[in-house]
C-alpha positions as MATLAB code, in Angstrom:
seq = 'XXXXXXXXXXXXXXXXXXXXXXXXXXXXXXXXXXXXXXXXXXXXXXXXXXXXXXXXXXXXXXXXXXXXXXXXXXXXXXXXXXXXXXXXXXXXXXXXXXXXXXXXXXXXXXXXXXXXXXXXXXXXXXXXXXXXXXXXXXXXXXXXXXXXXXXXXXXXXXXXXXXXXXXXXXXXXXXXXXXXXXXXXXXXXXXXXXXXXXXXXXXXXXXXXX';
ca = [
     117.247   91.069  105.049;
     121.420   90.616  105.489;
     121.257   88.571  102.530;
     119.605   91.499  100.401;
     121.970   94.129  101.992;
     125.058   91.672  101.033;
     123.569   91.874   97.496;
     123.298   95.185   96.839;
     125.524   97.057   99.118;
     128.314   94.234   99.412;
     130.428   95.772   96.672;
     129.971   99.161   97.926;
     130.952   99.177  101.360;
     133.966   97.627  103.573;
     132.430   94.705  106.106;
     133.206   97.323  108.641;
     130.566   99.756  107.297;
     128.464   97.026  106.467;
     127.600   95.524  109.714;
     127.675   99.117  111.069;
     124.317   99.004  108.787;
     123.140   96.166  109.558;
     123.464   97.384  113.232;
     121.582  100.579  113.320;
     119.360  100.242  110.391;
     115.743   99.582  110.540;
     113.850   97.540  108.327;
     110.651   98.823  106.764;
     108.729   97.149  104.240;
     105.942   99.282  102.243;
     103.613   98.568   99.725;
     102.950   99.739   96.071;
     101.407  103.792   96.684;
     102.146  104.133   99.610;
     103.997  106.912  100.537;
     107.412  107.344  102.050;
     108.060  111.022  102.534;
     105.448  113.650  102.441;
     106.634  117.488  101.747;
     107.547  119.734  105.168;
     108.123  116.185  106.880;
     111.338  116.324  109.402;
     113.544  113.894  108.294;
     114.980  111.474  110.649;
     116.481  108.696  109.029;
     117.952  107.774  105.488;
     116.804  105.063  103.236;
     118.784  102.216  101.585;
     116.486  100.286   98.941;
     116.780   96.392   99.112;
     113.990   95.379   96.871;
     111.508   97.532   94.565;
     111.579  101.296   93.288;
     110.473  104.835   94.484;
     109.291  107.490   92.374;
     110.637  111.165   93.836;
     108.096  114.232   93.110;
     107.586  117.888   93.486;
     104.322  119.589   94.057;
     103.389  122.890   92.674;
     101.488  126.145   94.464;
      98.289  124.686   93.076;
      98.891  120.217   94.278;
     100.092  119.404   90.794;
     102.670  117.052   91.189;
     105.893  116.495   88.524;
     108.079  113.253   88.815;
     111.434  114.069   89.035;
     113.302  110.642   88.535;
     112.913  107.050   90.170;
     114.902  105.287   92.716;
     115.627  101.870   92.682;
     117.534   98.783   94.917;
     120.871   99.453   95.904;
     120.738  102.923   95.898;
     119.352  106.077   97.812;
     117.829  109.388   97.532;
     120.227  112.006   97.771;
     118.005  114.846   98.244;
     117.113  113.013  101.550;
     120.699  112.931  102.615;
     120.835  116.913  101.794;
     117.876  117.591  103.892;
     118.986  115.636  106.652;
     122.225  117.259  106.493;
     120.901  120.765  106.693;
     118.418  120.285  109.234;
     115.371  121.164  106.545;
     112.177  119.590  105.859;
     111.609  117.602  103.178;
     110.823  119.153   99.799;
     109.608  116.749   98.001;
     107.260  113.571   98.069;
     108.371  110.183   98.062;
     105.608  107.304   96.816;
     106.575  103.386   96.722;
     106.637  102.404   93.091;
     106.378   98.940   93.832;
     106.025   96.864   96.984;
     109.759   98.074   98.743;
     112.008   97.296  101.207;
     113.984   99.702  103.035;
     116.669  100.229  105.500;
     116.645  103.189  107.209;
     119.441  104.675  108.457;
     119.369  107.131  111.577;
     120.436  111.125  110.800;
     123.188  110.885  113.358;
     125.107  108.282  111.688;
     124.875  109.744  108.077;
     127.776  112.912  108.825;
     130.065  110.462  110.868;
     130.325  108.088  108.270;
     131.404  110.597  105.785;
     134.341  110.967  107.628;
     134.847  107.427  108.864;
     134.599  105.487  105.532;
     135.656  106.609  102.192;
     133.134  104.305  100.190;
     130.028  105.568  102.099;
     131.684  109.541  101.143;
     132.068  107.650   97.482;
     128.204  106.280   97.470;
     126.685  109.390   98.571;
     128.870  111.380   96.101;
     128.046  109.007   93.260;
     124.241  109.410   94.413;
     124.756  113.184   93.844;
     125.818  112.761   90.652;
     123.190  110.365   89.502;
     120.202  112.438   91.115;
     121.579  115.347   89.180;
     121.850  113.588   85.559;
     118.365  112.494   86.495;
     116.961  116.086   87.074;
     118.562  117.640   84.215;
     117.548  114.689   82.195;
     113.366  115.556   83.153;
     114.699  119.489   82.534;
     115.099  118.427   78.906;
     112.335  115.693   78.314;
     110.183  118.909   79.799;
     111.576  121.311   78.115;
     112.022  119.604   74.416;
     110.065  116.435   74.158;
     106.792  116.252   72.603;
     104.068  114.650   75.102;
     103.731  111.439   73.044;
     107.929  111.386   73.526;
     107.752  112.113   77.333;
     104.871  109.288   77.739;
     106.817  106.763   75.732;
     109.853  107.417   77.691;
     107.818  107.318   80.997;
     106.895  103.877   80.329;
     110.426  102.883   79.457;
     111.533  104.491   82.570;
     108.868  102.544   84.708;
     110.103   99.061   82.897;
     113.641   99.884   83.230;
     113.009  100.359   87.100;
     110.982   97.525   88.081;
     112.694   95.400   86.178;
     109.065   94.282   84.398;
     107.691   95.100   81.398;
     104.026   95.100   82.049;
     102.973   98.060   84.042;
     100.399   98.427   86.693;
      98.906  101.924   86.579;
      95.941  103.471   85.295;
      95.659  106.341   82.921;
      95.047  108.624   85.456;
      98.021  107.914   87.693;
     100.266  108.231   84.455;
      98.797  111.705   84.100;
      99.886  112.388   87.464;
     102.987  111.672   87.173;
     103.451  113.310   83.726;
     101.279  116.527   84.492;
      98.845  116.253   82.431;
      95.156  114.800   81.613;
      93.918  111.760   81.664;
      92.527  112.637   78.444;
      95.399  113.714   76.640;
      97.613  110.138   78.070;
      94.672  107.872   76.980;
      94.675  108.961   73.567;
      97.766  109.163   73.176;
      98.516  105.413   74.893;
      96.420  104.279   71.563;
      98.178  105.472   69.133;
     101.347  104.027   70.968;
      99.296  100.543   70.563;
      98.405  100.919   66.977;
     101.971  101.948   66.287;
     102.847   98.515   68.010;
     104.918  100.368   70.597;
     102.625   99.170   73.415;
     100.142   96.842   74.449;
      96.910   97.758   76.379;
      94.664   95.740   79.054;
      92.547   96.850   82.144;
      94.937   98.573   84.343;
      97.684   97.354   82.618;
     100.373   98.190   79.971;
     102.732   96.139   78.206;
     106.111   98.097   76.974;
     107.160   96.702   73.443;
     109.383   99.120   72.705;
     112.543   98.911   75.429;
];
């Protein structure tokens, strides 16, 4: 844990802050597909990712999900921080995209560190900016891209965040992420394979067009 913290956050935070994080942080390991945070949960801590990736989703009134963005190692979820500071319940669902290791920071330290450490303040603000850019990208994708373009971008994003060009996902899981049907996803994936952009295997997709 200490080595991973130093590797992914040592260049961001001063030694004093790193030591505080080591002292108060609670190590947590979650398996692929496990839900870390549910919509409506009271938030008691904020995650710092040491390895793996998390996908953040919203849900409509009918229970349909929409993928907002991914969070990977060396990062955090700014929406969680916002809920912590406002003493609000979670408006998102966070699910482990791969096996993931985290340090959970109790909410009581977050505001204190904003005033105590410039590096922490900069980290949170940069995370806000990065998430805002990702949300704008998601809106643009929904508004301007065809479904085949959305699907390819989704596969490329998953490959980048997991650092693996082989994706382990069913057609139905991808359909849930994109808020569409499995039939549409299967048809478009087959066309992408014929176009040489991907290779299809049982519950696996190799992304060739990265």
